[in-house]
Amino acid sequence: MNPLDGIAVGMAAEKLVTITPDMTVGHVVPGMPAVYGTPMMILHMEMAAGAAIQPSLPAGYVSVGMMVSIRHLAATPVGRHVRAIARVIQTDSRSVVFEVEAWEGHRKIGDGTHRRGIVDLAEFERRFGVRNLTVTVA
């Protein structure tokens, strides 16, 4: 059985967030503006991608990030609401490719692609010595 058998082009999910001070580049890099940081935007895009496919993976399998190619198009201040969207555009024998976007209202603030690998969690833990891994899809 291929763990990607339940994954189909078009599957999608969203991650909704309100920008907080700890999500800003200024929180991490002194002297920088208090606007939504690119790494946080990517994290939220990855979370949306994981949520899009996790319910369709067999028990014991998870997806892990492998690649991102993202453009951060506009600054977003603290207090604004962002919607990160991920949609499956391609699958191969071991991974899934997503089109990802981030929006603040009607304004696109980011876009790109993201690839996630599908792994057997028990095998992953054995191979890399990882224990007590908690999987949460928010």
Short mmCIF file of C-alpha atoms in Angstrom, two decimals:
data_model
loop_
_atom_site.label_atom_id
_atom_site.label_comp_id
_atom_site.label_asym_id
_atom_site.label_seq_id
_atom_site.Cartn_x
_atom_site.Cartn_y
_atom_site.Cartn_z
CA MET A 1 0.00 0.00 0.00
CA ASN A 2 1.27 3.46 -0.91
CA PRO A 3 0.61 5.97 1.92
CA LEU A 4 -0.18 8.61 -0.71
CA ASP A 5 -3.12 6.63 -2.14
CA GLY A 6 -5.58 8.85 -0.25
CA ILE A 7 -4.00 12.14 -1.42
CA ALA A 8 -5.53 13.93 -4.42
CA VAL A 9 -4.75 17.06 -6.37
CA GLY A 10 -7.02 19.85 -5.13
CA MET A 11 -7.07 18.87 -1.45
CA ALA A 12 -6.70 22.08 0.56
CA ALA A 13 -6.71 23.62 4.02
CA GLU A 14 -6.28 27.02 5.66
CA LYS A 15 -4.53 28.27 8.77
CA LEU A 16 -6.01 31.45 10.26
CA VAL A 17 -3.84 33.58 12.55
CA THR A 18 -3.88 36.98 14.16
CA ILE A 19 -0.43 38.55 14.04
CA THR A 20 1.05 38.87 17.54
CA PRO A 21 4.26 40.63 18.57
CA ASP A 22 6.13 37.32 18.84
CA MET A 23 5.39 36.59 15.15
CA THR A 24 7.27 39.68 14.00
CA VAL A 25 10.78 40.02 12.66
CA GLY A 26 11.34 42.77 15.24
CA HIS A 27 10.72 40.23 18.02
CA VAL A 28 13.65 38.13 16.80
CA VAL A 29 15.99 40.72 15.28
CA PRO A 30 16.52 43.89 17.35
CA GLY A 31 15.96 47.08 15.40
CA MET A 32 13.74 45.49 12.76
CA PRO A 33 10.10 46.49 12.24
CA ALA A 34 7.29 44.84 14.18
CA VAL A 35 5.74 43.19 11.11
CA TYR A 36 4.86 39.55 10.29
CA GLY A 37 8.13 37.69 9.80
CA THR A 38 8.76 35.59 6.71
CA PRO A 39 9.69 32.48 8.75
CA MET A 40 6.35 32.69 10.59
CA MET A 41 4.46 33.06 7.32
CA ILE A 42 6.23 29.96 6.00
CA LEU A 43 5.40 28.07 9.21
CA HIS A 44 1.71 28.91 8.83
CA MET A 45 1.78 27.85 5.16
CA GLU A 46 3.41 24.56 6.19
CA MET A 47 0.81 24.03 8.90
CA ALA A 48 -1.99 24.52 6.35
CA ALA A 49 -0.30 22.04 4.00
CA GLY A 50 0.02 19.43 6.73
CA ALA A 51 -3.61 19.91 7.73
CA ALA A 52 -4.74 19.45 4.11
CA ILE A 53 -3.44 15.89 3.92
CA GLN A 54 -3.02 14.49 7.45
CA PRO A 55 -6.59 13.12 7.68
CA SER A 56 -6.00 11.15 4.46
CA LEU A 57 -2.73 9.53 5.53
CA PRO A 58 -2.74 6.00 6.96
CA ALA A 59 -2.38 5.60 10.71
CA GLY A 60 1.24 5.98 11.75
CA TYR A 61 2.21 8.28 8.85
CA VAL A 62 2.90 12.02 8.97
CA SER A 63 4.11 14.62 6.52
CA VAL A 64 7.30 16.62 7.03
CA GLY A 65 8.50 19.74 5.25
CA MET A 66 11.14 19.19 2.56
CA MET A 67 11.24 22.35 0.46
CA VAL A 68 9.86 25.86 0.35
CA SER A 69 10.01 28.45 -2.41
CA ILE A 70 8.19 31.49 -1.06
CA ARG A 71 7.80 35.16 -1.92
CA HIS A 72 6.87 37.53 0.91
CA LEU A 73 5.02 40.29 -0.92
CA ALA A 74 3.83 42.77 1.72
CA ALA A 75 4.35 43.77 5.34
CA THR A 76 1.61 42.93 7.82
CA PRO A 77 1.44 44.72 11.20
CA VAL A 78 0.54 43.27 14.60
CA GLY A 79 -3.19 42.75 15.12
CA ARG A 80 -4.03 41.97 11.50
CA HIS A 81 -5.59 38.65 10.46
CA VAL A 82 -3.79 36.36 8.02
CA ARG A 83 -5.13 33.35 6.15
CA ALA A 84 -2.51 30.85 4.95
CA ILE A 85 -3.82 28.52 2.26
CA ALA A 86 -2.30 25.31 0.90
CA ARG A 87 -3.62 23.29 -2.07
CA VAL A 88 -2.19 20.01 -3.40
CA ILE A 89 -0.96 20.46 -6.97
CA GLN A 90 1.13 17.31 -7.47
CA THR A 91 2.08 14.01 -5.88
CA ASP A 92 4.88 11.58 -6.60
CA SER A 93 5.91 8.31 -5.00
CA ARG A 94 7.09 9.86 -1.71
CA SER A 95 6.02 13.49 -1.50
CA VAL A 96 3.28 16.05 -2.10
CA VAL A 97 3.68 19.49 -3.68
CA PHE A 98 1.44 22.38 -2.62
CA GLU A 99 0.65 25.79 -3.99
CA VAL A 100 0.65 28.09 -0.96
CA GLU A 101 -0.59 31.63 -0.42
CA ALA A 102 -1.02 34.03 2.48
CA TRP A 103 -3.67 36.74 2.52
CA GLU A 104 -4.48 39.66 4.75
CA GLY A 105 -8.08 40.41 3.83
CA HIS A 106 -8.15 40.88 0.04
CA ARG A 107 -4.42 41.57 -0.17
CA LYS A 108 -2.06 38.73 -1.08
CA ILE A 109 1.00 38.95 1.16
CA GLY A 110 2.81 35.78 0.13
CA ASP A 111 2.85 32.91 -2.35
CA GLY A 112 4.93 30.03 -3.60
CA THR A 113 5.28 26.25 -3.43
CA HIS A 114 5.97 23.79 -0.65
CA ARG A 115 6.88 20.08 -0.77
CA ARG A 116 6.15 17.66 2.07
CA GLY A 117 7.55 14.15 2.41
CA ILE A 118 5.43 11.32 3.74
CA VAL A 119 7.11 9.28 6.47
CA ASP A 120 6.29 6.28 8.62
CA LEU A 121 6.57 7.83 12.07
CA ALA A 122 7.84 4.66 13.80
CA GLU A 123 10.53 4.16 11.14
CA PHE A 124 11.48 7.86 11.34
CA GLU A 125 11.82 7.66 15.11
CA ARG A 126 13.92 4.49 14.86
CA ARG A 127 16.15 5.87 12.12
CA PHE A 128 16.86 9.24 13.75
CA GLY A 129 16.60 8.35 17.43
CA VAL A 130 13.64 10.69 17.92
CA ARG A 131 11.31 9.79 20.78
CA ASN A 132 8.03 11.12 22.18
CA LEU A 133 7.17 13.02 19.03
CA THR A 134 3.80 14.71 19.35
CA VAL A 135 1.88 15.29 16.14
CA THR A 136 -0.61 18.13 16.18
CA VAL A 137 -2.35 19.68 13.24
CA ALA A 138 -3.64 23.13 14.03
#
